[in-house]
Amino acid sequence: MSNSTRLCLVEDDEIMRASLRQRFNIEDIECVCFNNANEALESLLSTEYAALITDIRLPDMSGDKLFSSILDADKIPPPTIFITGYGTIDQAVSLLKLGANDYITKPFDLDELLDKLREVSPALFGDAEQSSTVLGVSTKMRQIKSTLDRLADHKVDILITGESGVGKEYAARYFANRSNQDTDRPFVALNCAALPEELLEAELFGHEKGAFTGATKSRRGVFEQASGGVLFLDEVGETSPRMQAKLLRSIQEREVQRIGSEEQIPVDLRIVYATNRDLKKMVANGEFREDLYFRINVAHIHIPPLRERKEDISWLAHRIVENYFHEHKERRLILPLSLRYLEKQHWPGNLRELSNAVERACILSPQEVLGPREFGASGGDEHGISSEQVNLKEAMEQYEKNLLQEKLEQHQWRIVETASSLGISRKSLWEKMKRYDISQSE
Ligand SMILES: Nc1ncnc2c1ncn2[C@@H]1O[C@H](COP(=O)(O)OP(=O)(O)OP(=O)(O)O)[C@@H](O)[C@H]1O
Ligand SMILES: [Mg+2]
C-alpha cells in the first residue's frame, strides 16, 4: 500500500490546472502538477503518488496512453481518475477496464471531484482515521482498528471473538504488526482445535529429547517460538480442562515448562486469543475455566459478521479484484449492479466466503465485466435484485443501444464501417438497429 500523500495532476489547460491546484491547497493536499504527459510519466515512474488525476486530451500523449505506459513499465499506477470531455458510456467503460478507478466528465464540480478522490485515495486526506481501511471501511471496523492501534501500545493480551471467517486472524496479524512496529519479531499461530491433546501440549510448551516415544530431539513450543513477538492462539475455547489449567499457569507466570523437563523457561510475548464460541456461556456450563476466562478477557474485541456491516462488502470485493489484477495481470470490473447483489446476500461464511466468491468469479468469468450472474444470481432473480433496480439484461441492452448510436454517429451512419468497428456483421447491426429502434433521424 502506498505511503505517499502526494497527488499527481496532469492537465494542460492552465486555468483548470490553477483552479484545481488552488482547491487542493485549501484541502491541504500536496499536489504536483504537469501540463504534459511525458514529464508526468517520468515522475510517475520514479516517485510514489497516492493518486493520479489526468486529463484524457493532452498535447503529447493521451491520458489513457499515459496510464497504460505506467502499466507497460511494470509499475502499478496509483488510484487514477480521468477527466474526460465526452461522457460516452463506451469511453467510460474502456477507461474503467483499463484500470482507472473513476472518471469525471467536463464541466464538473470541484466538490464532486473531491468526493471521488476521497473514495479512491483516503490517504490523500491525511486523517489517519480516514485512511485506516485495512480492516474495512465500515464504522465498526474503523473503530476496531483504532482500538487495536491503542492496545498495541500497551502490554496487554487480547481476545478476539466473532463468527467463522470474519477476519479474526487477519485482525490479529494487523495487531501483531502494530505491536512489533517494523522489527521482524515473530508472529506464531496455533489452532488449538486442530490437534489431539498430547500433540497440542507438546506444540504449546515444547519437549525435551526422549520425553515421549518419537521425541528424538528437544523442541521449543510456540510460547518459546513467539517470545519477543506475538502468539496467536486460535480456537482457545476448544481446549480440554487439563490443557486450560496448564495454559493458565503459563499465561499467568509468563514461563513454560517443556514436557520432560523441570526447568521453567521465561517467555516475553503478547498473546492474542481467538474463538468463535461463546466463552461466557461455556463458563456458565462449566466447559471453560472461569479464572482462565477472566485472564484472557482483559481486552475483548468482537468482530461483527459481514451482514451487519454491508459497507465492507463492496470494499472487499474491489480489493480482491485488485489483488487478482496484481497476481494475474487480468482486469476485472464489477458492475455496481453486482455489488448491490452481493450486498443483499447473507454471507454465513463471512469474509472468507465473499473472498472465495469474488475470486471464483474473476477466474471463471469469460469477460472482464462481472455481472450479478457471475456471482450466481439467476435471471430476473427476485431474491437478488429488487424490482426497483434495473436487471442486468436491461442494463446491458441500454448499454448496447447507446454504444451502437455512438459508433454510428462516429462513422457518419456508414453501416459497413460501423459494423466492422464493432466486430459484428452488417446484418446483425441492422437487426440490432431495428430491435432498438435506432435510425438516423433520431
Ligand atoms: N480486512 C480484510 N481484508 C482482506 N481480506 C480479509 C480481511 N479480513 C479477512 N480477510 C480474509 O478472509 C478470510 C478469513 O479471515 P480469517 O482467517 O482472519 O478469519 P477467522 O475469523 O480467523 O476465521 P475462522 O474462525 O474460520 O478461523 C481470509 O482469507 C482472510 O485473508
Ligand atoms: Mg481463524
PDB file of N, CA, C and O and ligand atoms in Angstrom, residues 134-136 162-171 234-235 276 315-316 319 351-352 355, ligand 1:
ATOM      1  N   VAL A 134      -7.567  -0.751   6.419  1.00  0.00           N
ATOM      2  CA  VAL A 134      -7.015  -2.100   6.288  1.00  0.00           C
ATOM      3  C   VAL A 134      -7.989  -3.184   6.694  1.00  0.00           C
ATOM      4  O   VAL A 134      -7.991  -4.274   6.145  1.00  0.00           O
ATOM      5  N   LEU A 135      -8.800  -2.891   7.715  1.00  0.00           N
ATOM      6  CA  LEU A 135      -9.710  -3.926   8.190  1.00  0.00           C
ATOM      7  C   LEU A 135     -11.112  -3.774   7.618  1.00  0.00           C
ATOM      8  O   LEU A 135     -11.923  -4.686   7.712  1.00  0.00           O
ATOM      9  N   GLY A 136     -11.409  -2.640   7.038  1.00  0.00           N
ATOM     10  CA  GLY A 136     -12.732  -2.422   6.471  1.00  0.00           C
ATOM     11  C   GLY A 136     -13.060  -0.946   6.494  1.00  0.00           C
ATOM     12  O   GLY A 136     -12.400  -0.176   7.206  1.00  0.00           O
ATOM     13  N   GLY A 162     -15.806 -13.744  17.254  1.00  0.00           N
ATOM     14  CA  GLY A 162     -16.573 -13.478  16.048  1.00  0.00           C
ATOM     15  C   GLY A 162     -16.798 -14.774  15.290  1.00  0.00           C
ATOM     16  O   GLY A 162     -16.065 -15.753  15.472  1.00  0.00           O
ATOM     17  N   GLU A 163     -17.815 -14.750  14.432  1.00  0.00           N
ATOM     18  CA  GLU A 163     -18.159 -15.941  13.652  1.00  0.00           C
ATOM     19  C   GLU A 163     -16.978 -16.379  12.794  1.00  0.00           C
ATOM     20  O   GLU A 163     -16.055 -15.599  12.550  1.00  0.00           O
ATOM     21  N   SER A 164     -17.099 -17.573  12.286  1.00  0.00           N
ATOM     22  CA  SER A 164     -16.046 -18.094  11.428  1.00  0.00           C
ATOM     23  C   SER A 164     -15.909 -17.230  10.165  1.00  0.00           C
ATOM     24  O   SER A 164     -16.903 -16.842   9.565  1.00  0.00           O
ATOM     25  N   GLY A 165     -14.674 -16.901   9.824  1.00  0.00           N
ATOM     26  CA  GLY A 165     -14.411 -16.169   8.587  1.00  0.00           C
ATOM     27  C   GLY A 165     -14.574 -14.664   8.664  1.00  0.00           C
ATOM     28  O   GLY A 165     -14.467 -13.978   7.655  1.00  0.00           O
ATOM     29  N   VAL A 166     -14.807 -14.102   9.875  1.00  0.00           N
ATOM     30  CA  VAL A 166     -14.978 -12.641   9.961  1.00  0.00           C
ATOM     31  C   VAL A 166     -13.645 -11.889   9.900  1.00  0.00           C
ATOM     32  O   VAL A 166     -13.625 -10.672   9.748  1.00  0.00           O
ATOM     33  N   GLY A 167     -12.537 -12.632  10.042  1.00  0.00           N
ATOM     34  CA  GLY A 167     -11.247 -11.959   9.946  1.00  0.00           C
ATOM     35  C   GLY A 167     -10.538 -11.837  11.285  1.00  0.00           C
ATOM     36  O   GLY A 167      -9.802 -10.884  11.507  1.00  0.00           O
ATOM     37  N   LYS A 168     -10.719 -12.820  12.165  1.00  0.00           N
ATOM     38  CA  LYS A 168     -10.083 -12.754  13.488  1.00  0.00           C
ATOM     39  C   LYS A 168      -8.560 -12.845  13.353  1.00  0.00           C
ATOM     40  O   LYS A 168      -7.827 -12.077  13.945  1.00  0.00           O
ATOM     41  N   GLU A 169      -8.128 -13.812  12.536  1.00  0.00           N
ATOM     42  CA  GLU A 169      -6.681 -13.968  12.372  1.00  0.00           C
ATOM     43  C   GLU A 169      -6.092 -12.763  11.633  1.00  0.00           C
ATOM     44  O   GLU A 169      -4.992 -12.297  11.943  1.00  0.00           O
ATOM     45  N   TYR A 170      -6.851 -12.271  10.676  1.00  0.00           N
ATOM     46  CA  TYR A 170      -6.404 -11.104   9.905  1.00  0.00           C
ATOM     47  C   TYR A 170      -6.183  -9.921  10.852  1.00  0.00           C
ATOM     48  O   TYR A 170      -5.174  -9.230  10.781  1.00  0.00           O
ATOM     49  N   ALA A 171      -7.135  -9.733  11.766  1.00  0.00           N
ATOM     50  CA  ALA A 171      -7.027  -8.638  12.734  1.00  0.00           C
ATOM     51  C   ALA A 171      -5.851  -8.881  13.676  1.00  0.00           C
ATOM     52  O   ALA A 171      -5.125  -7.955  14.038  1.00  0.00           O
ATOM     53  N   ASP A 234      -5.563 -19.725  18.379  1.00  0.00           N
ATOM     54  CA  ASP A 234      -6.866 -19.792  17.748  1.00  0.00           C
ATOM     55  C   ASP A 234      -7.707 -20.894  18.386  1.00  0.00           C
ATOM     56  O   ASP A 234      -7.154 -21.894  18.848  1.00  0.00           O
ATOM     57  N   GLU A 235      -9.022 -20.703  18.405  1.00  0.00           N
ATOM     58  CA  GLU A 235      -9.961 -21.701  18.939  1.00  0.00           C
ATOM     59  C   GLU A 235      -9.608 -22.106  20.366  1.00  0.00           C
ATOM     60  O   GLU A 235      -9.626 -23.277  20.713  1.00  0.00           O
ATOM     61  N   ASN A 276     -14.660 -18.663  18.130  1.00  0.00           N
ATOM     62  CA  ASN A 276     -15.994 -18.343  17.627  1.00  0.00           C
ATOM     63  C   ASN A 276     -17.062 -18.895  18.561  1.00  0.00           C
ATOM     64  O   ASN A 276     -18.243 -18.875  18.269  1.00  0.00           O
ATOM     65  N   TRP A 315     -16.246  -2.842  -0.642  1.00  0.00           N
ATOM     66  CA  TRP A 315     -14.829  -2.526  -0.399  1.00  0.00           C
ATOM     67  C   TRP A 315     -13.971  -3.773  -0.575  1.00  0.00           C
ATOM     68  O   TRP A 315     -12.959  -3.774  -1.260  1.00  0.00           O
ATOM     69  N   LEU A 316     -14.404  -4.875   0.062  1.00  0.00           N
ATOM     70  CA  LEU A 316     -13.622  -6.111  -0.012  1.00  0.00           C
ATOM     71  C   LEU A 316     -13.627  -6.664  -1.436  1.00  0.00           C
ATOM     72  O   LEU A 316     -12.594  -7.112  -1.935  1.00  0.00           O
ATOM     73  N   ARG A 319     -11.180  -4.887  -3.447  1.00  0.00           N
ATOM     74  CA  ARG A 319      -9.837  -5.258  -3.026  1.00  0.00           C
ATOM     75  C   ARG A 319      -9.393  -6.570  -3.651  1.00  0.00           C
ATOM     76  O   ARG A 319      -8.245  -6.732  -4.055  1.00  0.00           O
ATOM     77  N   LEU A 351     -16.173 -13.053   5.506  1.00  0.00           N
ATOM     78  CA  LEU A 351     -15.185 -12.571   4.524  1.00  0.00           C
ATOM     79  C   LEU A 351     -14.545 -13.701   3.727  1.00  0.00           C
ATOM     80  O   LEU A 351     -14.210 -13.542   2.574  1.00  0.00           O
ATOM     81  N   ARG A 352     -14.408 -14.834   4.380  1.00  0.00           N
ATOM     82  CA  ARG A 352     -13.808 -15.952   3.666  1.00  0.00           C
ATOM     83  C   ARG A 352     -14.707 -16.348   2.493  1.00  0.00           C
ATOM     84  O   ARG A 352     -14.233 -16.550   1.374  1.00  0.00           O
ATOM     85  N   SER A 355     -14.665 -13.560  -0.215  1.00  0.00           N
ATOM     86  CA  SER A 355     -13.390 -13.579  -0.953  1.00  0.00           C
ATOM     87  C   SER A 355     -13.403 -14.695  -1.989  1.00  0.00           C
ATOM     88  O   SER A 355     -13.028 -14.496  -3.140  1.00  0.00           O
TER      89      SER A 355
HETATM   90  N1  LIG B   1      -9.723  -6.969   6.276  1.00  0.00           N
HETATM   91  C1  LIG B   1      -9.558  -7.938   5.381  1.00  0.00           C
HETATM   92  N2  LIG B   1      -9.141  -7.656   4.140  1.00  0.00           N
HETATM   93  C2  LIG B   1      -8.958  -8.619   3.235  1.00  0.00           C
HETATM   94  N3  LIG B   1      -9.179  -9.916   3.470  1.00  0.00           N
HETATM   95  C3  LIG B   1      -9.581 -10.268   4.680  1.00  0.00           C
HETATM   96  C4  LIG B   1      -9.805  -9.315   5.712  1.00  0.00           C
HETATM   97  N4  LIG B   1     -10.236  -9.951   6.820  1.00  0.00           N
HETATM   98  C5  LIG B   1     -10.263 -11.258   6.486  1.00  0.00           C
HETATM   99  N5  LIG B   1      -9.888 -11.455   5.232  1.00  0.00           N
HETATM  100  C6  LIG B   1      -9.785 -12.744   4.541  1.00  0.00           C
HETATM  101  O1  LIG B   1     -10.922 -13.525   4.893  1.00  0.00           O
HETATM  102  C7  LIG B   1     -10.529 -14.871   5.181  1.00  0.00           C
HETATM  103  C8  LIG B   1     -10.934 -15.235   6.592  1.00  0.00           C
HETATM  104  O2  LIG B   1     -10.179 -14.445   7.517  1.00  0.00           O
HETATM  105  P1  LIG B   1      -9.594 -15.058   8.869  1.00  0.00           P
HETATM  106  O3  LIG B   1      -8.913 -16.359   8.620  1.00  0.00           O
HETATM  107  O4  LIG B   1      -8.838 -13.982   9.533  1.00  0.00           O
HETATM  108  O5  LIG B   1     -10.969 -15.317   9.616  1.00  0.00           O
HETATM  109  P2  LIG B   1     -11.240 -16.009  11.023  1.00  0.00           P
HETATM  110  O6  LIG B   1     -12.216 -15.181  11.730  1.00  0.00           O
HETATM  111  O7  LIG B   1      -9.929 -16.271  11.690  1.00  0.00           O
HETATM  112  O8  LIG B   1     -11.938 -17.358  10.577  1.00  0.00           O
HETATM  113  P3  LIG B   1     -12.087 -18.766  11.399  1.00  0.00           P
HETATM  114  O9  LIG B   1     -12.967 -18.513  12.559  1.00  0.00           O
HETATM  115  O10 LIG B   1     -12.726 -19.653  10.392  1.00  0.00           O
HETATM  116  O11 LIG B   1     -10.702 -19.177  11.766  1.00  0.00           O
HETATM  117  C9  LIG B   1      -9.036 -14.939   4.932  1.00  0.00           C
HETATM  118  O12 LIG B   1      -8.819 -15.455   3.646  1.00  0.00           O
HETATM  119  C10 LIG B   1      -8.585 -13.511   5.045  1.00  0.00           C
HETATM  120  O13 LIG B   1      -7.456 -13.284   4.230  1.00  0.00           O
END
